Amino acid sequence: MLFYDPRFLEHVSSPMHVERPERLRAIVERLRTEALLTDVRTPSAATVAELRRVHRQPFLEFFRDLTEGFLDPETAVHPETWGIALLAAGATIQATRASVAEGRPAVALVRPPGHHAGPDYGGGFCYLNNIAAAAADQVAQGRRVAILDYDAHHGNGTSEIFSDEAAVLYISTHQYGIYPGTGAAEDVGKGEGRGFNVNIPFTSGCGDESFRIAYDDLIEPVVREYKPEAILVSLGIDAHYRDPLTGLSLSSPGYVDLMTWSAELAKELCGNRLVVVLEGGYHLQALAEVYAGVVARLQGRRIDLELTQLLDPKGKGRPAVEATKRAHKEFWNLR
Ligand SMILES: [Zn+2]
């Protein structure tokens, strides 16, 4: 099932901004072409009470009342921004509730993205943290949730919101050293949350083989041991080799494989409760074919993918995975 609203196309931060409506339009058009645009559900806005689980009240009031201004230089607010951001958070919360209730995958096709939004800040094109609000909604119902963040950037907002929380396992693969600068292997969380914040800090050039190593050696064993009751994925497509913003080099089949493994894990561990949430990704063809490929695979189908170059045959991210394993050896049974 898909959660989508055409209002997500009305969010325009600034006229030449890379986080533009065409991104989501390209995904939806490709889904339509592939006959994958089925079971589309219309979301409703998140409530302030739902957002208060992850954001502080003064930040929410500041953003709501701002009308025209900036959360950071690349994250502009206009009169309609608050309402669309509430709808994106609501779609993600409702997709997660539906997946949990029905035991099948849900995909939240939302804009603006969310994973850089923290307890009292937005930024990095993000206003409200969609996936964090959805995870916190499940935690409020007594469930344990794993968030896998495959966006090329570290989800500093999600990580900080749950840094001292054991009921949310956050695992991120990202290019380390670019925006937002956080996400070192040694940042394992704090207090009750120690060990539940797993950062895999890749260098430029890491692609399919590096992600396979990260998945096999770290992501799968940690998630297995954690035994979540739902798996939520921040699926940004900016780790793709065609993406103009970062230096990671996943191919389209590499992305679809990564999501196939993640979906198999959700099927085995938590009754097929898998939620895929759009974050970044700025190359239109890469966005469209990866999302169509993932939605097809969730329905047991395959589509033709064109962006198939393998640029990381040896897995240059192995040292990053080893660093993360060292940082987490006291918390998890890792080989
Ligand atoms: Zn990103």
mmCIF file of C-alpha atoms and ligand atoms in Angstrom:
data_model
loop_
_atom_site.group_PDB
_atom_site.id
_atom_site.type_symbol
_atom_site.label_atom_id
_atom_site.label_comp_id
_atom_site.label_asym_id
_atom_site.label_seq_id
_atom_site.Cartn_x
_atom_site.Cartn_y
_atom_site.Cartn_z
ATOM 1 C CA MET A 1 0.000 0.000 0.000
ATOM 2 C CA LEU A 2 1.099 3.540 -0.745
ATOM 3 C CA PHE A 3 0.443 6.723 1.225
ATOM 4 C CA TYR A 4 0.496 9.763 -1.033
ATOM 5 C CA ASP A 5 -1.191 13.128 -1.465
ATOM 6 C CA PRO A 6 -0.746 15.522 -4.436
ATOM 7 C CA ARG A 7 -0.311 18.327 -1.913
ATOM 8 C CA PHE A 8 3.225 17.022 -1.399
ATOM 9 C CA LEU A 9 3.967 18.477 -4.847
ATOM 10 C CA GLU A 10 2.988 21.966 -3.661
ATOM 11 C CA HIS A 11 5.999 22.303 -1.374
ATOM 12 C CA VAL A 12 8.600 24.547 -3.054
ATOM 13 C CA SER A 13 11.336 25.762 -0.722
ATOM 14 C CA SER A 14 12.843 28.098 -3.345
ATOM 15 C CA PRO A 15 12.563 28.133 -7.159
ATOM 16 C CA MET A 16 15.908 26.451 -7.972
ATOM 17 C CA HIS A 17 16.040 24.167 -4.937
ATOM 18 C CA VAL A 18 17.251 20.566 -5.512
ATOM 19 C CA GLU A 19 14.540 19.235 -3.172
ATOM 20 C CA ARG A 20 11.851 19.963 -5.741
ATOM 21 C CA PRO A 21 8.389 18.637 -6.611
ATOM 22 C CA GLU A 22 9.719 16.906 -9.754
ATOM 23 C CA ARG A 23 11.431 14.357 -7.497
ATOM 24 C CA LEU A 24 8.188 12.928 -6.203
ATOM 25 C CA ARG A 25 6.381 13.504 -9.518
ATOM 26 C CA ALA A 26 9.006 11.326 -11.245
ATOM 27 C CA ILE A 27 8.441 8.518 -8.727
ATOM 28 C CA VAL A 28 4.652 8.641 -9.039
ATOM 29 C CA GLU A 29 4.759 8.774 -12.848
ATOM 30 C CA ARG A 30 7.064 5.758 -13.006
ATOM 31 C CA LEU A 31 4.837 3.828 -10.602
ATOM 32 C CA ARG A 32 1.880 4.667 -12.834
ATOM 33 C CA THR A 33 3.737 3.534 -15.982
ATOM 34 C CA GLU A 34 4.666 0.236 -14.334
ATOM 35 C CA ALA A 35 1.064 -0.321 -13.116
ATOM 36 C CA LEU A 36 2.342 -0.136 -9.543
ATOM 37 C CA LEU A 37 0.273 2.853 -8.429
ATOM 38 C CA THR A 38 -2.323 0.728 -6.669
ATOM 39 C CA ASP A 39 -3.820 0.720 -3.166
ATOM 40 C CA VAL A 40 -3.038 4.424 -2.767
ATOM 41 C CA ARG A 41 -4.339 5.830 0.511
ATOM 42 C CA THR A 42 -4.898 9.481 1.286
ATOM 43 C CA PRO A 43 -3.274 10.636 4.516
ATOM 44 C CA SER A 44 -4.428 13.206 7.033
ATOM 45 C CA ALA A 45 -2.277 15.729 8.888
ATOM 46 C CA ALA A 46 -0.390 14.731 12.021
ATOM 47 C CA THR A 47 -1.587 16.348 15.230
ATOM 48 C CA VAL A 48 0.596 18.553 17.392
ATOM 49 C CA ALA A 49 0.267 15.927 20.141
ATOM 50 C CA GLU A 50 1.779 13.322 17.792
ATOM 51 C CA LEU A 51 4.658 15.662 16.965
ATOM 52 C CA ARG A 52 5.260 16.554 20.614
ATOM 53 C CA ARG A 53 6.656 13.042 21.103
ATOM 54 C CA VAL A 54 9.686 14.018 18.981
ATOM 55 C CA HIS A 55 9.774 17.845 18.853
ATOM 56 C CA ARG A 56 9.699 20.404 21.644
ATOM 57 C CA GLN A 57 6.703 22.712 21.915
ATOM 58 C CA PRO A 58 8.651 26.005 21.399
ATOM 59 C CA PHE A 59 10.089 24.718 18.100
ATOM 60 C CA LEU A 60 6.655 23.628 16.874
ATOM 61 C CA GLU A 61 5.169 27.027 17.786
ATOM 62 C CA PHE A 62 8.074 28.855 16.139
ATOM 63 C CA PHE A 63 7.662 26.900 12.887
ATOM 64 C CA ARG A 64 3.847 27.130 12.917
ATOM 65 C CA ASP A 65 3.876 30.899 13.492
ATOM 66 C CA LEU A 66 6.837 31.742 11.230
ATOM 67 C CA THR A 67 4.763 31.946 7.986
ATOM 68 C CA GLU A 68 7.731 33.308 6.011
ATOM 69 C CA GLY A 69 11.380 32.729 6.929
ATOM 70 C CA PHE A 70 14.060 30.056 7.276
ATOM 71 C CA LEU A 71 14.854 27.091 9.530
ATOM 72 C CA ASP A 72 18.315 27.151 7.924
ATOM 73 C CA PRO A 73 19.531 28.880 4.712
ATOM 74 C CA GLU A 74 18.373 25.927 2.563
ATOM 75 C CA THR A 75 15.149 25.224 4.453
ATOM 76 C CA ALA A 76 12.749 28.073 3.749
ATOM 77 C CA VAL A 77 9.295 28.392 5.298
ATOM 78 C CA HIS A 78 6.277 29.772 3.430
ATOM 79 C CA PRO A 79 2.627 30.065 4.508
ATOM 80 C CA GLU A 80 1.751 26.557 3.240
ATOM 81 C CA THR A 81 4.879 24.787 4.557
ATOM 82 C CA TRP A 82 3.567 23.959 8.031
ATOM 83 C CA GLY A 83 0.434 22.314 6.666
ATOM 84 C CA ILE A 84 2.274 20.221 4.077
ATOM 85 C CA ALA A 85 4.904 19.174 6.645
ATOM 86 C CA LEU A 86 2.086 18.076 9.007
ATOM 87 C CA LEU A 87 0.600 16.034 6.169
ATOM 88 C CA ALA A 88 3.961 14.330 5.444
ATOM 89 C CA ALA A 89 4.343 13.409 9.114
ATOM 90 C CA GLY A 90 0.720 12.223 9.234
ATOM 91 C CA ALA A 91 1.202 10.052 6.139
ATOM 92 C CA THR A 92 4.230 8.387 7.721
ATOM 93 C CA ILE A 93 2.453 7.793 11.042
ATOM 94 C CA GLN A 94 -0.609 6.367 9.256
ATOM 95 C CA ALA A 95 1.463 4.198 6.889
ATOM 96 C CA THR A 96 3.176 2.710 9.929
ATOM 97 C CA ARG A 97 -0.088 2.092 11.777
ATOM 98 C CA ALA A 98 -1.528 0.411 8.671
ATOM 99 C CA SER A 99 1.536 -1.781 8.178
ATOM 100 C CA VAL A 100 1.475 -2.827 11.838
ATOM 101 C CA ALA A 101 -2.280 -3.530 11.763
ATOM 102 C CA GLU A 102 -2.344 -5.368 8.426
ATOM 103 C CA GLY A 103 1.049 -7.107 8.479
ATOM 104 C CA ARG A 104 2.236 -5.934 5.095
ATOM 105 C CA PRO A 105 4.623 -3.320 3.747
ATOM 106 C CA ALA A 106 3.614 0.322 3.364
ATOM 107 C CA VAL A 107 5.394 3.045 1.418
ATOM 108 C CA ALA A 108 5.094 6.720 2.430
ATOM 109 C CA LEU A 109 5.740 8.860 -0.648
ATOM 110 C CA VAL A 110 6.203 12.152 1.162
ATOM 111 C CA ARG A 111 7.752 15.608 0.844
ATOM 112 C CA PRO A 112 9.287 17.453 2.579
ATOM 113 C CA PRO A 113 11.737 14.875 3.960
ATOM 114 C CA GLY A 114 12.344 14.610 7.692
ATOM 115 C CA HIS A 115 15.424 12.845 9.025
ATOM 116 C CA HIS A 116 17.511 15.999 9.659
ATOM 117 C CA ALA A 117 14.812 17.560 11.851
ATOM 118 C CA GLY A 118 15.676 17.187 15.546
ATOM 119 C CA PRO A 119 13.989 17.906 18.879
ATOM 120 C CA ASP A 120 14.133 21.686 18.449
ATOM 121 C CA TYR A 121 15.422 22.330 14.958
ATOM 122 C CA GLY A 122 14.757 21.775 11.280
ATOM 123 C CA GLY A 123 17.330 22.051 8.504
ATOM 124 C CA GLY A 124 18.829 20.197 5.558
ATOM 125 C CA PHE A 125 15.518 20.512 3.629
ATOM 126 C CA CYS A 126 13.683 18.921 6.618
ATOM 127 C CA TYR A 127 11.003 20.552 8.832
ATOM 128 C CA LEU A 128 9.338 17.821 10.901
ATOM 129 C CA ASN A 129 10.818 14.370 11.439
ATOM 130 C CA ASN A 130 8.328 12.102 9.694
ATOM 131 C CA ILE A 131 9.909 8.735 10.485
ATOM 132 C CA ALA A 132 10.679 9.682 14.099
ATOM 133 C CA ALA A 133 7.060 10.705 14.658
ATOM 134 C CA ALA A 134 5.932 7.334 13.248
ATOM 135 C CA ALA A 135 8.418 5.394 15.396
ATOM 136 C CA ALA A 136 7.454 7.346 18.529
ATOM 137 C CA ASP A 137 3.780 6.632 17.805
ATOM 138 C CA GLN A 138 4.581 2.905 17.900
ATOM 139 C CA VAL A 139 6.714 3.265 21.034
ATOM 140 C CA ALA A 140 3.741 5.006 22.689
ATOM 141 C CA GLN A 141 1.789 1.816 22.004
ATOM 142 C CA GLY A 142 4.475 -0.253 23.692
ATOM 143 C CA ARG A 143 6.329 -1.508 20.618
ATOM 144 C CA ARG A 144 10.048 -1.723 19.796
ATOM 145 C CA VAL A 145 11.011 -0.329 16.425
ATOM 146 C CA ALA A 146 14.106 -0.499 14.230
ATOM 147 C CA ILE A 147 14.855 2.412 11.888
ATOM 148 C CA LEU A 148 17.206 1.684 8.993
ATOM 149 C CA ASP A 149 18.427 4.922 7.404
ATOM 150 C CA TYR A 150 19.854 4.285 3.917
ATOM 151 C CA ASP A 151 19.884 7.964 2.908
ATOM 152 C CA ALA A 152 23.401 9.140 1.984
ATOM 153 C CA HIS A 153 23.350 11.697 4.791
ATOM 154 C CA HIS A 154 23.399 10.866 8.476
ATOM 155 C CA GLY A 155 19.924 11.286 9.960
ATOM 156 C CA ASN A 156 21.149 13.529 12.764
ATOM 157 C CA GLY A 157 17.612 14.489 13.771
ATOM 158 C CA THR A 158 16.352 10.912 14.108
ATOM 159 C CA SER A 159 19.567 9.895 15.844
ATOM 160 C CA GLU A 160 19.357 12.707 18.398
ATOM 161 C CA ILE A 161 15.625 12.259 19.071
ATOM 162 C CA PHE A 162 16.217 8.621 20.054
ATOM 163 C CA SER A 163 19.802 8.890 21.368
ATOM 164 C CA ASP A 164 18.856 7.847 24.930
ATOM 165 C CA GLU A 165 15.989 5.527 23.917
ATOM 166 C CA ALA A 166 16.261 1.716 23.938
ATOM 167 C CA ALA A 167 12.840 1.170 22.329
ATOM 168 C CA VAL A 168 14.128 2.528 19.008
ATOM 169 C CA LEU A 169 17.157 1.001 17.299
ATOM 170 C CA TYR A 170 18.628 3.482 14.805
ATOM 171 C CA ILE A 171 21.057 2.178 12.177
ATOM 172 C CA SER A 172 22.445 4.540 9.530
ATOM 173 C CA THR A 173 24.673 4.048 6.503
ATOM 174 C CA HIS A 174 25.958 7.391 5.271
ATOM 175 C CA GLN A 175 28.825 9.264 3.684
ATOM 176 C CA TYR A 176 30.757 10.601 6.650
ATOM 177 C CA GLY A 177 32.226 14.112 6.589
ATOM 178 C CA ILE A 178 29.530 15.752 4.445
ATOM 179 C CA TYR A 179 26.367 17.448 5.785
ATOM 180 C CA PRO A 180 25.387 17.295 8.651
ATOM 181 C CA GLY A 181 28.810 16.164 9.937
ATOM 182 C CA THR A 182 27.500 13.760 12.577
ATOM 183 C CA GLY A 183 27.378 9.947 12.493
ATOM 184 C CA ALA A 184 30.781 8.714 13.677
ATOM 185 C CA ALA A 185 31.080 4.987 14.414
ATOM 186 C CA GLU A 186 31.902 5.815 18.033
ATOM 187 C CA ASP A 187 28.584 7.621 18.592
ATOM 188 C CA VAL A 188 26.678 4.661 20.050
ATOM 189 C CA GLY A 189 23.936 6.593 21.878
ATOM 190 C CA LYS A 190 23.802 7.603 25.524
ATOM 191 C CA GLY A 191 22.236 6.481 28.796
ATOM 192 C CA GLU A 192 19.529 3.859 28.217
ATOM 193 C CA GLY A 193 20.135 4.231 24.500
ATOM 194 C CA ARG A 194 23.763 3.062 24.494
ATOM 195 C CA GLY A 195 24.205 0.468 21.762
ATOM 196 C CA PHE A 196 20.955 1.384 20.025
ATOM 197 C CA ASN A 197 22.522 4.024 17.774
ATOM 198 C CA VAL A 198 24.582 2.316 15.060
ATOM 199 C CA ASN A 199 26.466 4.507 12.591
ATOM 200 C CA ILE A 200 28.269 3.131 9.558
ATOM 201 C CA PRO A 201 30.416 6.054 8.321
ATOM 202 C CA PHE A 202 31.217 5.294 4.673
ATOM 203 C CA THR A 203 33.715 7.234 2.588
ATOM 204 C CA SER A 204 33.150 8.555 -0.927
ATOM 205 C CA GLY A 205 32.932 5.764 -3.504
ATOM 206 C CA CYS A 206 31.267 3.132 -1.321
ATOM 207 C CA GLY A 207 28.558 1.294 -3.236
ATOM 208 C CA ASP A 208 26.860 -2.066 -3.713
ATOM 209 C CA GLU A 209 29.556 -4.313 -2.210
ATOM 210 C CA SER A 210 30.137 -2.006 0.778
ATOM 211 C CA PHE A 211 26.413 -1.940 1.537
ATOM 212 C CA ARG A 212 26.264 -5.746 1.182
ATOM 213 C CA ILE A 213 29.065 -6.120 3.731
ATOM 214 C CA ALA A 214 27.365 -3.629 6.074
ATOM 215 C CA TYR A 215 24.078 -5.494 5.748
ATOM 216 C CA ASP A 216 25.526 -9.001 6.235
ATOM 217 C CA ASP A 217 28.053 -8.227 8.975
ATOM 218 C CA LEU A 218 26.211 -5.612 10.986
ATOM 219 C CA ILE A 219 22.676 -4.576 10.033
ATOM 220 C CA GLU A 220 21.115 -8.031 9.801
ATOM 221 C CA PRO A 221 22.772 -9.514 12.935
ATOM 222 C CA VAL A 222 22.005 -6.444 15.070
ATOM 223 C CA VAL A 223 18.365 -6.246 13.936
ATOM 224 C CA ARG A 224 17.969 -10.007 14.490
ATOM 225 C CA GLU A 225 19.284 -9.730 18.022
ATOM 226 C CA TYR A 226 17.156 -6.636 18.726
ATOM 227 C CA LYS A 227 13.926 -8.343 17.580
ATOM 228 C CA PRO A 228 11.930 -5.255 16.552
ATOM 229 C CA GLU A 229 8.147 -5.335 16.181
ATOM 230 C CA ALA A 230 8.322 -3.151 13.062
ATOM 231 C CA ILE A 231 11.083 -2.032 10.682
ATOM 232 C CA LEU A 232 10.973 1.516 9.323
ATOM 233 C CA VAL A 233 13.307 2.577 6.517
ATOM 234 C CA SER A 234 14.451 6.110 5.725
ATOM 235 C CA LEU A 235 14.941 5.444 2.022
ATOM 236 C CA GLY A 236 16.830 8.333 0.473
ATOM 237 C CA ILE A 237 18.157 7.697 -3.024
ATOM 238 C CA ASP A 238 21.107 10.086 -2.744
ATOM 239 C CA ALA A 239 23.554 7.201 -2.152
ATOM 240 C CA HIS A 240 23.019 6.392 -5.860
ATOM 241 C CA TYR A 241 26.021 6.847 -8.170
ATOM 242 C CA ARG A 242 24.052 9.252 -10.332
ATOM 243 C CA ASP A 243 23.106 11.499 -7.415
ATOM 244 C CA PRO A 244 24.603 14.990 -7.777
ATOM 245 C CA LEU A 245 24.965 15.720 -4.043
ATOM 246 C CA THR A 246 27.066 12.899 -2.602
ATOM 247 C CA GLY A 247 29.921 10.554 -3.468
ATOM 248 C CA LEU A 248 28.397 7.180 -2.627
ATOM 249 C CA SER A 249 27.882 4.777 -5.519
ATOM 250 C CA LEU A 250 24.958 2.409 -5.043
ATOM 251 C CA SER A 251 23.415 1.183 -8.297
ATOM 252 C CA SER A 252 19.678 0.788 -8.803
ATOM 253 C CA PRO A 253 19.876 -3.016 -8.413
ATOM 254 C CA GLY A 254 22.072 -2.459 -5.342
ATOM 255 C CA TYR A 255 19.318 -0.382 -3.775
ATOM 256 C CA VAL A 256 16.617 -2.879 -4.690
ATOM 257 C CA ASP A 257 18.692 -5.747 -3.255
ATOM 258 C CA LEU A 258 19.264 -3.836 -0.013
ATOM 259 C CA MET A 259 15.530 -3.255 0.327
ATOM 260 C CA THR A 260 14.741 -6.862 -0.624
ATOM 261 C CA TRP A 261 16.964 -8.130 2.190
ATOM 262 C CA SER A 262 15.422 -5.613 4.605
ATOM 263 C CA ALA A 263 11.921 -6.715 3.582
ATOM 264 C CA GLU A 264 12.821 -10.385 4.059
ATOM 265 C CA LEU A 265 14.061 -9.551 7.544
ATOM 266 C CA ALA A 266 10.796 -7.743 8.354
ATOM 267 C CA LYS A 267 8.847 -10.742 7.090
ATOM 268 C CA GLU A 268 10.841 -13.138 9.246
ATOM 269 C CA LEU A 269 11.153 -11.056 12.427
ATOM 270 C CA CYS A 270 8.094 -8.858 12.667
ATOM 271 C CA GLY A 271 5.189 -10.176 10.682
ATOM 272 C CA ASN A 272 5.953 -8.221 7.485
ATOM 273 C CA ARG A 273 5.620 -4.867 9.235
ATOM 274 C CA LEU A 274 7.855 -2.781 6.966
ATOM 275 C CA VAL A 275 7.487 0.921 6.251
ATOM 276 C CA VAL A 276 9.485 2.683 3.549
ATOM 277 C CA VAL A 277 9.697 6.474 3.841
ATOM 278 C CA LEU A 278 11.050 8.809 1.173
ATOM 279 C CA GLU A 279 13.885 11.050 2.359
ATOM 280 C CA GLY A 280 16.461 12.603 -0.062
ATOM 281 C CA GLY A 281 17.650 11.689 -3.572
ATOM 282 C CA TYR A 282 18.113 14.255 -6.314
ATOM 283 C CA HIS A 283 18.551 12.404 -9.621
ATOM 284 C CA LEU A 284 15.101 11.937 -11.123
ATOM 285 C CA GLN A 285 15.702 8.710 -13.039
ATOM 286 C CA ALA A 286 17.490 7.127 -10.084
ATOM 287 C CA LEU A 287 14.654 8.110 -7.732
ATOM 288 C CA ALA A 288 11.972 6.849 -10.091
ATOM 289 C CA GLU A 289 13.496 3.513 -11.001
ATOM 290 C CA VAL A 290 14.662 2.628 -7.496
ATOM 291 C CA TYR A 291 11.266 3.401 -5.954
ATOM 292 C CA ALA A 292 9.459 1.538 -8.733
ATOM 293 C CA GLY A 293 11.902 -1.350 -8.353
ATOM 294 C CA VAL A 294 11.343 -1.468 -4.592
ATOM 295 C CA VAL A 295 7.530 -1.245 -4.809
ATOM 296 C CA ALA A 296 7.567 -3.952 -7.498
ATOM 297 C CA ARG A 297 9.740 -6.214 -5.349
ATOM 298 C CA LEU A 298 7.429 -5.739 -2.363
ATOM 299 C CA GLN A 299 4.649 -7.067 -4.625
ATOM 300 C CA GLY A 300 6.798 -9.983 -5.786
ATOM 301 C CA ARG A 301 7.520 -8.399 -9.171
ATOM 302 C CA ARG A 302 10.571 -7.092 -10.992
ATOM 303 C CA ILE A 303 10.979 -4.191 -13.389
ATOM 304 C CA ASP A 304 13.783 -3.338 -15.803
ATOM 305 C CA LEU A 305 16.455 -1.108 -14.271
ATOM 306 C CA GLU A 306 18.852 0.935 -16.380
ATOM 307 C CA LEU A 307 21.321 2.422 -13.900
ATOM 308 C CA THR A 308 23.212 -0.794 -13.196
ATOM 309 C CA GLN A 309 26.920 0.103 -13.119
ATOM 310 C CA LEU A 310 28.950 -1.575 -10.396
ATOM 311 C CA LEU A 311 31.446 0.994 -9.140
ATOM 312 C CA ASP A 312 32.585 -0.583 -5.863
ATOM 313 C CA PRO A 313 33.406 -4.229 -6.702
ATOM 314 C CA LYS A 314 35.815 -4.733 -3.788
ATOM 315 C CA GLY A 315 33.786 -3.120 -1.013
ATOM 316 C CA LYS A 316 35.922 -0.159 0.004
ATOM 317 C CA GLY A 317 33.619 0.428 2.964
ATOM 318 C CA ARG A 318 34.846 -2.656 4.841
ATOM 319 C CA PRO A 319 37.040 -0.587 7.237
ATOM 320 C CA ALA A 320 34.016 1.554 8.141
ATOM 321 C CA VAL A 321 31.980 -1.553 8.905
ATOM 322 C CA GLU A 322 34.871 -2.911 11.022
ATOM 323 C CA ALA A 323 35.071 0.382 12.954
ATOM 324 C CA THR A 324 31.360 0.186 13.742
ATOM 325 C CA LYS A 325 31.677 -3.454 14.818
ATOM 326 C CA ARG A 326 34.499 -2.485 17.211
ATOM 327 C CA ALA A 327 32.414 0.365 18.664
ATOM 328 C CA HIS A 328 29.474 -2.002 19.229
ATOM 329 C CA LYS A 329 31.162 -5.233 20.298
ATOM 330 C CA GLU A 330 30.142 -4.713 23.940
ATOM 331 C CA PHE A 331 26.472 -4.373 22.952
ATOM 332 C CA TRP A 332 25.863 -6.998 20.258
ATOM 333 C CA ASN A 333 26.994 -10.524 19.360
ATOM 334 C CA LEU A 334 28.970 -9.771 16.221
ATOM 335 C CA ARG A 335 31.301 -12.140 14.431
HETATM 336 ZN ZN ZN B 1 20.216 12.816 2.023
#
